[in-house]
Amino acid sequence: MEFLTWVFPALVLLCTQQHRCIRAMNDIGDYIGSNIEISWLPNLDDLMKGYARNFRPGIGGPPVNVALAIEVASIDHISEVNMEYTMTVFLHQSWRDDRLSYNHTNETLGLDSRFVDKLWLPDTFIVNAKSAWFHDVTVENKLIRLQPDGVILYSIRITSTVACDMDLSKYPMDEQECMLDLESYGYSSEDIVYHWSENQEEIHGLDKLQLAQFTITNYRFTTEMMNFKSGQFPRLSLHFHLRRNRGVYIIQSYVPSILLVAMSWVSFWISQSAVPARVSLGITTVLTMTTLMVSARSSLPRASAIKALDVYFWICYVFVFAALVEYAFAHFNADYMKKQKNKIKARRQSGEVNVKNAIVLFSLSIAGVNQELAISNRQHRIPRSLPGSYGTIEIETGETKQHHVMKLDKKSGLKSLFKPIDADTIDIYARAVFPAAFAAVNVIYWVAYTM
């Protein structure tokens, strides 16, 4: 029994290994029995004999034609502060190297990415790149294919942060044009010539991109020759147009600004006597508008250009501040009219006192005249100086009154020009003028910046 306990597991293990060997042999038999024949593969060691990767194909002859094609994988981030964008692309380069041609078969060889290190490669670089890197997970993301006539297809995956000059004068109703410039770093037009691939009629993947802040409306390809002191260098450029999505800014900036302006108009319906309520409402809207302006500008570059959002913020700020000034003006007029009423009341009271005093003086003067007449009758002579003097007093009093009336007319004319308006009337006018003016300014603003 002990013998069986040792032998039986060994037999089971042996059968299992035998089954695996038979299955592996069957797989190899299927592979060998398929249409693939290993014998057609060219010997790469023979191809690479005498191959110098430091020299371009056909050195001393015509320039090498390199065809470029681009596929956009993603546009990760577009920054207005740094004026840059980050893009991940598949860059395909194709050229012909007669030194690698073979006639064993018409099949195209897909080679390992490590074989790239043995080949001559175009020194293509991104001109306006700030930084760039290759992807190497799980292996280096490189593709190399070799055709029998020596045509090589080389594809790499690159993520690059590229500079993009932006005009933010119409921000956030702006449209930007960013570029991706490709050029040879060391080879001039005498050694290498770039051109877009015939299949590059459109950029694959670009129409499927969903960006948070922008929409890609159009793109185009250009080819130009750049002149430097070291020679002429070919350059290929991809231009793509970006239109900013305005919905976020309308919700986060424009609508709150409009509501703050409308909130400042509430003070026009509050009584003039409620000073704390109107003052606190005006100051609160002004401070809130200031905070909104500062927070919106924190995400933008400190450029000298005045942006469309800044213009709108200042328009709203002026209207909010004007609502506060309106109450100050109305309150000043109310206090002024109140003081004027008090002055008129005081003048009336003083006028009544003066009339009473005049009546008393007039009665006393009449009594004095009668007494003088009685004395003169007794002495049988009439005082001639009294009427004369009385008449003189009359004449002088009339001139004085006329001069005083002229002064009053001049003062009343000046006051009519600067006649104070009732505070309630100012509020009534403000209820209509402020919304109408704000609506008119909005129409002008949106027409100017969206057309």
Short mmCIF file of C-alpha atoms in Angstrom, two decimals:
data_model
loop_
_atom_site.label_atom_id
_atom_site.label_comp_id
_atom_site.label_asym_id
_atom_site.label_seq_id
_atom_site.Cartn_x
_atom_site.Cartn_y
_atom_site.Cartn_z
CA MET A 1 0.00 0.00 0.00
CA GLU A 2 2.76 2.39 0.76
CA PHE A 3 4.27 1.65 -2.62
CA LEU A 4 1.02 2.54 -4.36
CA THR A 5 0.73 5.80 -2.42
CA TRP A 6 4.10 6.86 -3.79
CA VAL A 7 3.66 5.57 -7.34
CA PHE A 8 0.11 6.81 -8.07
CA PRO A 9 0.84 10.58 -7.77
CA ALA A 10 3.91 10.14 -9.94
CA LEU A 11 1.85 8.46 -12.66
CA VAL A 12 -0.76 11.27 -12.56
CA LEU A 13 1.92 13.94 -12.89
CA LEU A 14 3.55 12.08 -15.79
CA CYS A 15 0.26 11.87 -17.69
CA THR A 16 -0.38 15.56 -17.21
CA GLN A 17 3.03 16.55 -18.58
CA GLN A 18 2.60 14.17 -21.51
CA HIS A 19 -0.77 15.80 -22.35
CA ARG A 20 0.82 19.25 -22.35
CA CYS A 21 3.65 18.10 -24.61
CA ILE A 22 1.18 16.59 -27.08
CA ARG A 23 -0.84 19.85 -27.10
CA ALA A 24 2.29 21.95 -27.68
CA MET A 25 3.37 19.68 -30.54
CA ASN A 26 -0.08 20.03 -32.08
CA ASP A 27 0.17 23.84 -31.87
CA ILE A 28 3.56 23.77 -33.56
CA GLY A 29 2.16 21.45 -36.18
CA ASP A 30 -0.69 23.89 -36.84
CA TYR A 31 1.80 26.74 -37.15
CA ILE A 32 4.02 24.77 -39.52
CA GLY A 33 1.10 23.51 -41.49
CA SER A 34 -0.28 27.04 -42.09
CA ASN A 35 0.39 29.32 -45.06
CA ILE A 36 3.26 31.05 -43.26
CA GLU A 37 6.67 29.87 -44.35
CA ILE A 38 9.65 30.96 -42.32
CA SER A 39 11.96 30.53 -45.28
CA TRP A 40 10.76 33.74 -46.99
CA LEU A 41 12.02 35.96 -44.18
CA PRO A 42 15.06 37.97 -45.31
CA ASN A 43 18.20 37.80 -43.27
CA LEU A 44 18.39 41.10 -41.43
CA ASP A 45 22.06 40.59 -40.67
CA ASP A 46 22.76 40.45 -44.40
CA LEU A 47 20.69 43.60 -44.93
CA MET A 48 22.58 45.49 -42.27
CA LYS A 49 26.04 44.56 -43.59
CA GLY A 50 27.80 47.73 -44.61
CA TYR A 51 24.85 49.85 -43.48
CA ALA A 52 25.95 53.21 -42.02
CA ARG A 53 23.19 54.76 -39.94
CA ASN A 54 25.11 58.02 -39.65
CA PHE A 55 24.57 58.86 -43.33
CA ARG A 56 21.27 59.59 -45.00
CA PRO A 57 20.05 57.45 -47.89
CA GLY A 58 21.52 58.52 -51.21
CA ILE A 59 24.06 60.85 -49.67
CA GLY A 60 25.60 63.13 -52.29
CA GLY A 61 22.57 62.75 -54.51
CA PRO A 62 19.06 64.23 -54.49
CA PRO A 63 17.40 64.97 -51.14
CA VAL A 64 15.40 62.35 -49.29
CA ASN A 65 11.63 62.75 -49.59
CA VAL A 66 9.98 62.25 -46.21
CA ALA A 67 6.19 62.00 -46.09
CA LEU A 68 4.54 62.99 -42.79
CA ALA A 69 1.11 62.13 -41.43
CA ILE A 70 -0.45 62.95 -38.08
CA GLU A 71 -3.18 61.36 -36.00
CA VAL A 72 -4.37 63.27 -32.93
CA ALA A 73 -5.02 61.12 -29.90
CA SER A 74 -5.98 63.90 -27.48
CA ILE A 75 -5.66 67.56 -26.64
CA ASP A 76 -5.36 67.48 -22.89
CA HIS A 77 -5.06 71.07 -21.75
CA ILE A 78 -5.22 74.56 -23.25
CA SER A 79 -3.86 77.27 -20.97
CA GLU A 80 -4.46 80.99 -21.53
CA VAL A 81 -2.16 81.90 -18.65
CA ASN A 82 0.91 80.22 -20.18
CA MET A 83 -0.42 80.44 -23.76
CA GLU A 84 0.18 76.78 -24.50
CA TYR A 85 -1.62 73.53 -25.18
CA THR A 86 -0.77 69.88 -24.59
CA MET A 87 -1.36 67.41 -27.40
CA THR A 88 -0.75 63.68 -27.85
CA VAL A 89 -0.19 62.64 -31.48
CA PHE A 90 0.85 59.66 -33.55
CA LEU A 91 3.54 60.93 -35.92
CA HIS A 92 4.02 58.78 -39.01
CA GLN A 93 7.12 59.27 -41.17
CA SER A 94 7.82 57.43 -44.39
CA TRP A 95 10.90 57.52 -46.63
CA ARG A 96 12.86 55.25 -48.94
CA ASP A 97 16.21 53.71 -48.13
CA ASP A 98 17.49 51.59 -51.02
CA ARG A 99 20.11 50.05 -48.77
CA LEU A 100 17.37 48.05 -47.01
CA SER A 101 15.56 46.72 -50.09
CA TYR A 102 15.16 42.95 -50.49
CA ASN A 103 13.73 40.61 -53.14
CA HIS A 104 13.00 37.49 -51.11
CA THR A 105 9.29 38.24 -50.98
CA ASN A 106 6.72 40.93 -51.54
CA GLU A 107 5.59 40.88 -47.92
CA THR A 108 6.06 43.90 -45.63
CA LEU A 109 8.08 43.25 -42.51
CA GLY A 110 6.84 44.42 -39.12
CA LEU A 111 9.98 44.79 -37.05
CA ASP A 112 10.65 45.13 -33.37
CA SER A 113 10.92 48.69 -32.06
CA ARG A 114 14.46 48.02 -30.90
CA PHE A 115 15.50 47.67 -34.54
CA VAL A 116 14.97 51.45 -34.89
CA ASP A 117 18.27 52.07 -33.14
CA LYS A 118 20.10 50.52 -36.09
CA LEU A 119 18.48 52.70 -38.77
CA TRP A 120 18.97 56.19 -40.09
CA LEU A 121 16.03 58.38 -39.01
CA PRO A 122 14.96 61.88 -40.04
CA ASP A 123 15.79 64.39 -37.30
CA THR A 124 12.25 65.75 -37.16
CA PHE A 125 11.44 68.01 -34.21
CA ILE A 126 8.53 70.17 -33.08
CA VAL A 127 9.60 73.78 -33.54
CA ASN A 128 7.20 75.46 -31.10
CA ALA A 129 7.32 72.73 -28.43
CA LYS A 130 8.11 73.71 -24.86
CA SER A 131 8.51 70.11 -23.74
CA ALA A 132 7.87 66.67 -25.20
CA TRP A 133 8.26 63.03 -24.29
CA PHE A 134 7.80 59.56 -25.74
CA HIS A 135 5.56 56.88 -24.25
CA ASP A 136 7.14 53.64 -23.07
CA VAL A 137 4.36 51.65 -21.38
CA THR A 138 4.50 48.69 -21.61
CA VAL A 139 7.23 49.03 -24.21
CA GLU A 140 8.38 51.99 -26.28
CA ASN A 141 5.44 53.09 -28.44
CA LYS A 142 7.27 52.86 -31.75
CA LEU A 143 6.32 51.13 -34.97
CA ILE A 144 8.70 50.20 -37.77
CA ARG A 145 7.72 48.52 -41.06
CA LEU A 146 9.98 47.67 -43.96
CA GLN A 147 8.79 47.13 -47.53
CA PRO A 148 10.67 45.17 -50.19
CA ASP A 149 11.55 48.30 -52.17
CA GLY A 150 13.22 49.83 -49.10
CA VAL A 151 10.35 52.11 -48.06
CA ILE A 152 10.31 52.53 -44.27
CA LEU A 153 7.28 53.49 -42.18
CA TYR A 154 8.25 54.85 -38.77
CA SER A 155 5.55 55.79 -36.28
CA ILE A 156 5.91 57.14 -32.75
CA ARG A 157 3.57 58.37 -30.05
CA ILE A 158 4.48 61.81 -28.69
CA THR A 159 2.97 64.04 -26.03
CA SER A 160 4.12 67.62 -26.30
CA THR A 161 3.36 70.94 -24.66
CA VAL A 162 3.31 73.43 -27.50
CA ALA A 163 3.31 77.24 -27.42
CA CYS A 164 0.31 79.02 -28.91
CA ASP A 165 0.15 82.80 -29.26
CA MET A 166 -3.35 83.92 -28.32
CA ASP A 167 -5.20 87.18 -28.89
CA LEU A 168 -7.41 87.62 -25.82
CA SER A 169 -8.92 90.99 -26.71
CA LYS A 170 -12.32 89.32 -27.31
CA TYR A 171 -12.09 86.86 -24.44
CA PRO A 172 -14.35 84.89 -23.85
CA MET A 173 -15.90 85.43 -27.31
CA ASP A 174 -12.56 84.79 -28.96
CA GLU A 175 -11.35 82.35 -31.58
CA GLN A 176 -7.76 81.16 -31.53
CA GLU A 177 -5.49 79.59 -34.12
CA CYS A 178 -2.82 77.23 -32.80
CA MET A 179 -0.09 75.55 -34.82
CA LEU A 180 2.06 72.46 -34.70
CA ASP A 181 5.28 73.08 -36.65
CA LEU A 182 7.47 70.18 -37.80
CA GLU A 183 10.93 70.73 -39.22
CA SER A 184 14.28 69.05 -39.74
CA TYR A 185 16.79 70.19 -37.15
CA GLY A 186 20.06 69.44 -38.91
CA TYR A 187 19.30 68.60 -42.53
CA SER A 188 18.65 71.47 -44.91
CA SER A 189 16.55 71.36 -48.06
CA GLU A 190 19.61 70.01 -49.93
CA ASP A 191 19.45 66.78 -47.90
CA ILE A 192 15.82 66.32 -46.96
CA VAL A 193 12.43 67.47 -48.23
CA TYR A 194 9.25 67.19 -46.17
CA HIS A 195 5.76 66.90 -47.60
CA TRP A 196 2.41 65.85 -46.25
CA SER A 197 1.40 62.31 -47.05
CA GLU A 198 -1.09 61.76 -49.87
CA ASN A 199 -3.40 60.08 -47.38
CA GLN A 200 -3.28 63.12 -45.08
CA GLU A 201 -6.45 64.73 -46.40
CA GLU A 202 -7.92 64.84 -42.92
CA ILE A 203 -6.65 64.32 -39.40
CA HIS A 204 -7.96 61.12 -37.94
CA GLY A 205 -9.33 61.52 -34.45
CA LEU A 206 -9.57 65.30 -34.50
CA ASP A 207 -13.28 65.37 -35.28
CA LYS A 208 -14.00 63.08 -32.33
CA LEU A 209 -12.26 65.19 -29.71
CA GLN A 210 -14.39 66.73 -26.97
CA LEU A 211 -12.69 69.71 -25.36
CA ALA A 212 -13.93 71.40 -22.19
CA GLN A 213 -13.51 75.02 -23.24
CA PHE A 214 -13.06 74.94 -27.02
CA THR A 215 -14.54 73.52 -30.19
CA ILE A 216 -12.29 72.75 -33.16
CA THR A 217 -13.98 74.44 -36.12
CA ASN A 218 -11.38 74.02 -38.87
CA TYR A 219 -7.84 72.93 -39.65
CA ARG A 220 -5.45 73.17 -42.58
CA PHE A 221 -1.98 72.05 -43.68
CA THR A 222 0.79 74.32 -44.91
CA THR A 223 4.28 73.78 -46.30
CA GLU A 224 6.93 76.47 -46.32
CA MET A 225 10.67 76.95 -46.57
CA MET A 226 12.38 78.69 -43.66
CA ASN A 227 15.51 80.73 -44.30
CA PHE A 228 18.25 80.71 -41.67
CA LYS A 229 21.95 81.55 -41.70
CA SER A 230 22.75 77.85 -41.93
CA GLY A 231 20.51 77.37 -44.98
CA GLN A 232 16.95 76.67 -45.99
CA PHE A 233 14.95 74.22 -43.93
CA PRO A 234 11.58 72.73 -44.91
CA ARG A 235 8.75 73.16 -42.42
CA LEU A 236 5.31 71.53 -42.27
CA SER A 237 2.61 73.18 -40.17
CA LEU A 238 -0.76 72.08 -38.91
CA HIS A 239 -3.12 75.01 -38.20
CA PHE A 240 -6.30 74.34 -36.27
CA HIS A 241 -8.90 76.91 -35.29
CA LEU A 242 -10.47 76.88 -31.84
CA ARG A 243 -13.72 78.59 -30.87
CA ARG A 244 -14.24 79.10 -27.15
CA ASN A 245 -17.38 77.67 -25.60
CA ARG A 246 -19.20 80.61 -24.00
CA GLY A 247 -21.75 78.73 -21.92
CA VAL A 248 -19.50 78.37 -18.87
CA TYR A 249 -18.60 82.05 -18.86
CA ILE A 250 -22.22 83.14 -19.29
CA ILE A 251 -23.19 81.08 -16.24
CA GLN A 252 -20.16 81.95 -14.09
CA SER A 253 -19.51 85.59 -15.02
CA TYR A 254 -22.17 87.30 -17.10
CA VAL A 255 -25.33 86.13 -15.34
CA PRO A 256 -24.00 86.96 -11.81
CA SER A 257 -22.95 90.42 -13.04
CA ILE A 258 -26.39 91.08 -14.52
CA LEU A 259 -28.07 89.93 -11.31
CA LEU A 260 -25.85 92.21 -9.23
CA VAL A 261 -26.77 95.19 -11.39
CA ALA A 262 -30.46 94.31 -11.11
CA MET A 263 -30.04 93.94 -7.35
CA SER A 264 -28.67 97.46 -7.12
CA TRP A 265 -31.91 98.73 -8.73
CA VAL A 266 -33.95 97.40 -5.79
CA SER A 267 -32.85 100.45 -3.81
CA PHE A 268 -34.97 102.65 -6.11
CA TRP A 269 -38.11 101.13 -4.55
CA ILE A 270 -36.88 101.56 -0.98
CA SER A 271 -37.98 104.67 0.91
CA GLN A 272 -35.58 107.61 1.15
CA SER A 273 -35.90 107.56 4.91
CA ALA A 274 -34.49 103.99 5.10
CA VAL A 275 -30.89 105.17 4.98
CA PRO A 276 -29.21 102.04 6.45
CA ALA A 277 -31.06 99.72 4.06
CA ARG A 278 -30.20 101.64 0.90
CA VAL A 279 -26.59 102.35 1.86
CA SER A 280 -25.88 98.75 2.89
CA LEU A 281 -27.45 97.41 -0.32
CA GLY A 282 -25.37 99.76 -2.48
CA ILE A 283 -22.10 99.01 -0.71
CA THR A 284 -22.77 95.25 -0.77
CA THR A 285 -23.36 95.19 -4.54
CA VAL A 286 -20.24 97.28 -5.18
CA LEU A 287 -18.03 95.02 -3.06
CA THR A 288 -19.51 91.84 -4.55
CA MET A 289 -18.90 93.16 -8.04
CA THR A 290 -15.29 93.93 -7.12
CA THR A 291 -14.79 90.39 -5.79
CA LEU A 292 -16.25 88.89 -8.96
CA MET A 293 -13.90 90.96 -11.11
CA VAL A 294 -10.82 89.93 -9.12
CA SER A 295 -11.72 86.22 -9.11
CA ALA A 296 -12.33 86.19 -12.88
CA ARG A 297 -9.01 87.91 -13.65
CA SER A 298 -7.02 85.49 -11.48
CA SER A 299 -7.29 82.77 -14.16
CA LEU A 300 -6.06 85.02 -16.97
CA PRO A 301 -2.62 86.28 -17.92
CA ARG A 302 -1.73 89.81 -16.88
CA ALA A 303 -1.72 91.12 -20.40
CA SER A 304 -1.91 94.75 -21.37
CA ALA A 305 -4.80 94.12 -23.76
CA ILE A 306 -8.27 94.92 -22.44
CA LYS A 307 -10.45 91.84 -22.71
CA ALA A 308 -14.15 91.73 -23.50
CA LEU A 309 -14.92 90.28 -20.08
CA ASP A 310 -13.09 93.19 -18.42
CA VAL A 311 -15.17 95.66 -20.41
CA TYR A 312 -18.40 94.00 -19.31
CA PHE A 313 -17.30 93.89 -15.69
CA TRP A 314 -16.52 97.61 -15.77
CA ILE A 315 -19.88 98.35 -17.38
CA CYS A 316 -21.65 96.49 -14.58
CA TYR A 317 -19.41 98.12 -11.98
CA VAL A 318 -20.28 101.60 -13.29
CA PHE A 319 -24.02 100.86 -13.14
CA VAL A 320 -23.78 99.44 -9.62
CA PHE A 321 -21.74 102.42 -8.45
CA ALA A 322 -24.13 104.81 -10.22
CA ALA A 323 -27.05 103.32 -8.27
CA LEU A 324 -25.22 104.14 -5.04
CA VAL A 325 -24.43 107.66 -6.27
CA GLU A 326 -28.09 108.10 -7.25
CA TYR A 327 -29.18 107.58 -3.67
CA ALA A 328 -26.54 110.04 -2.45
CA PHE A 329 -27.81 112.61 -4.95
CA ALA A 330 -31.46 111.98 -4.05
CA HIS A 331 -30.71 112.16 -0.34
CA PHE A 332 -28.81 115.42 -0.84
CA ASN A 333 -31.77 116.92 -2.70
CA ALA A 334 -34.15 115.76 0.01
CA ASP A 335 -32.02 117.40 2.72
CA TYR A 336 -31.66 120.56 0.64
CA MET A 337 -35.40 120.88 0.09
CA LYS A 338 -36.02 120.24 3.75
CA LYS A 339 -33.63 123.06 4.68
CA GLN A 340 -35.27 125.35 2.13
CA LYS A 341 -38.67 124.67 3.62
CA ASN A 342 -37.33 125.42 7.07
CA LYS A 343 -35.86 128.70 5.79
CA ILE A 344 -39.15 129.69 4.17
CA LYS A 345 -41.00 128.88 7.36
CA ALA A 346 -38.54 130.93 9.38
CA ARG A 347 -38.91 133.84 6.93
CA ARG A 348 -42.67 133.70 7.21
CA GLN A 349 -42.46 133.78 10.97
CA SER A 350 -40.00 136.67 10.88
CA GLY A 351 -42.21 138.43 8.31
CA GLU A 352 -45.22 138.17 10.58
CA VAL A 353 -43.20 139.66 13.44
CA ASN A 354 -42.00 142.48 11.16
CA VAL A 355 -45.58 143.25 10.11
CA LYS A 356 -46.70 143.44 13.70
CA ASN A 357 -43.76 145.70 14.50
CA ALA A 358 -44.55 147.87 11.48
CA ILE A 359 -48.19 148.22 12.58
CA VAL A 360 -47.07 149.26 16.04
CA LEU A 361 -44.57 151.74 14.62
CA PHE A 362 -47.13 153.06 12.16
CA SER A 363 -49.68 153.63 14.92
CA LEU A 364 -47.06 155.35 17.04
CA SER A 365 -46.03 157.57 14.09
CA ILE A 366 -49.68 158.48 13.41
CA ALA A 367 -50.12 159.40 17.02
CA GLY A 368 -46.97 161.57 16.88
CA VAL A 369 -48.14 163.32 13.68
CA ASN A 370 -51.55 164.08 15.15
CA GLN A 371 -49.93 165.50 18.24
CA GLU A 372 -47.65 167.68 16.11
CA LEU A 373 -50.58 168.90 14.04
CA ALA A 374 -52.45 169.81 17.17
CA ILE A 375 -49.50 171.83 18.44
CA SER A 376 -49.08 173.59 15.13
CA ASN A 377 -52.72 174.53 15.03
CA ARG A 378 -52.36 176.01 18.38
CA GLN A 379 -49.44 178.11 17.20
CA HIS A 380 -51.28 178.96 13.93
CA ARG A 381 -48.51 177.68 11.64
CA ILE A 382 -48.16 174.62 9.45
CA PRO A 383 -44.90 172.61 9.59
CA ARG A 384 -43.57 172.58 6.03
CA SER A 385 -40.67 170.36 6.67
CA LEU A 386 -42.82 167.48 7.84
CA PRO A 387 -44.52 166.68 4.55
CA GLY A 388 -41.27 167.20 2.73
CA SER A 389 -39.42 164.93 5.01
CA TYR A 390 -42.24 162.40 4.87
CA GLY A 391 -42.21 162.53 1.09
CA THR A 392 -38.50 162.01 1.01
CA ILE A 393 -38.90 158.99 3.16
CA GLU A 394 -41.50 157.67 0.72
CA ILE A 395 -39.24 158.16 -2.28
CA GLU A 396 -36.24 156.59 -0.63
CA THR A 397 -38.33 153.64 0.48
CA GLY A 398 -39.60 153.09 -3.07
CA GLU A 399 -36.07 153.07 -4.58
CA THR A 400 -34.90 150.69 -1.94
CA LYS A 401 -37.79 148.35 -2.66
CA GLN A 402 -37.14 148.46 -6.42
CA HIS A 403 -33.44 147.65 -5.93
CA HIS A 404 -34.32 144.82 -3.57
CA VAL A 405 -36.80 143.39 -6.07
CA MET A 406 -34.15 143.36 -8.82
CA LYS A 407 -31.77 141.42 -6.58
CA LEU A 408 -34.50 138.92 -5.77
CA ASP A 409 -35.24 138.46 -9.48
CA LYS A 410 -31.56 137.69 -10.21
CA LYS A 411 -31.39 135.16 -7.38
CA SER A 412 -34.60 133.49 -8.46
CA GLY A 413 -33.25 133.20 -12.03
CA LEU A 414 -30.11 131.40 -10.82
CA LYS A 415 -32.13 129.15 -8.58
CA SER A 416 -34.44 128.22 -11.45
CA LEU A 417 -31.42 126.92 -13.37
CA PHE A 418 -30.32 124.73 -10.44
CA LYS A 419 -33.71 123.97 -9.09
CA PRO A 420 -33.58 120.91 -6.81
CA ILE A 421 -35.65 117.87 -7.79
CA ASP A 422 -37.79 115.97 -5.39
CA ALA A 423 -36.09 112.77 -4.13
CA ASP A 424 -39.08 110.59 -4.98
CA THR A 425 -39.08 112.00 -8.51
CA ILE A 426 -35.40 111.06 -8.89
CA ASP A 427 -36.18 107.48 -7.86
CA ILE A 428 -39.06 107.33 -10.34
CA TYR A 429 -36.81 108.49 -13.17
CA ALA A 430 -34.06 106.05 -12.11
CA ARG A 431 -36.46 103.08 -12.23
CA ALA A 432 -36.86 103.65 -15.96
CA VAL A 433 -33.53 105.19 -17.01
CA PHE A 434 -31.18 102.63 -15.42
CA PRO A 435 -32.73 99.45 -16.97
CA ALA A 436 -33.14 101.14 -20.37
CA ALA A 437 -29.53 102.36 -20.40
CA PHE A 438 -28.22 98.97 -19.26
CA ALA A 439 -30.19 97.17 -21.98
CA ALA A 440 -28.89 99.57 -24.65
CA VAL A 441 -25.28 99.10 -23.52
CA ASN A 442 -25.73 95.31 -23.57
CA VAL A 443 -27.00 95.40 -27.14
CA ILE A 444 -23.99 97.46 -28.22
CA TYR A 445 -21.59 95.22 -26.31
CA TRP A 446 -22.83 91.89 -27.69
CA VAL A 447 -23.05 93.20 -31.23
CA ALA A 448 -19.52 94.62 -31.06
CA TYR A 449 -17.87 91.48 -29.69
CA THR A 450 -19.82 88.71 -31.40
CA MET A 451 -19.96 90.05 -34.95
#
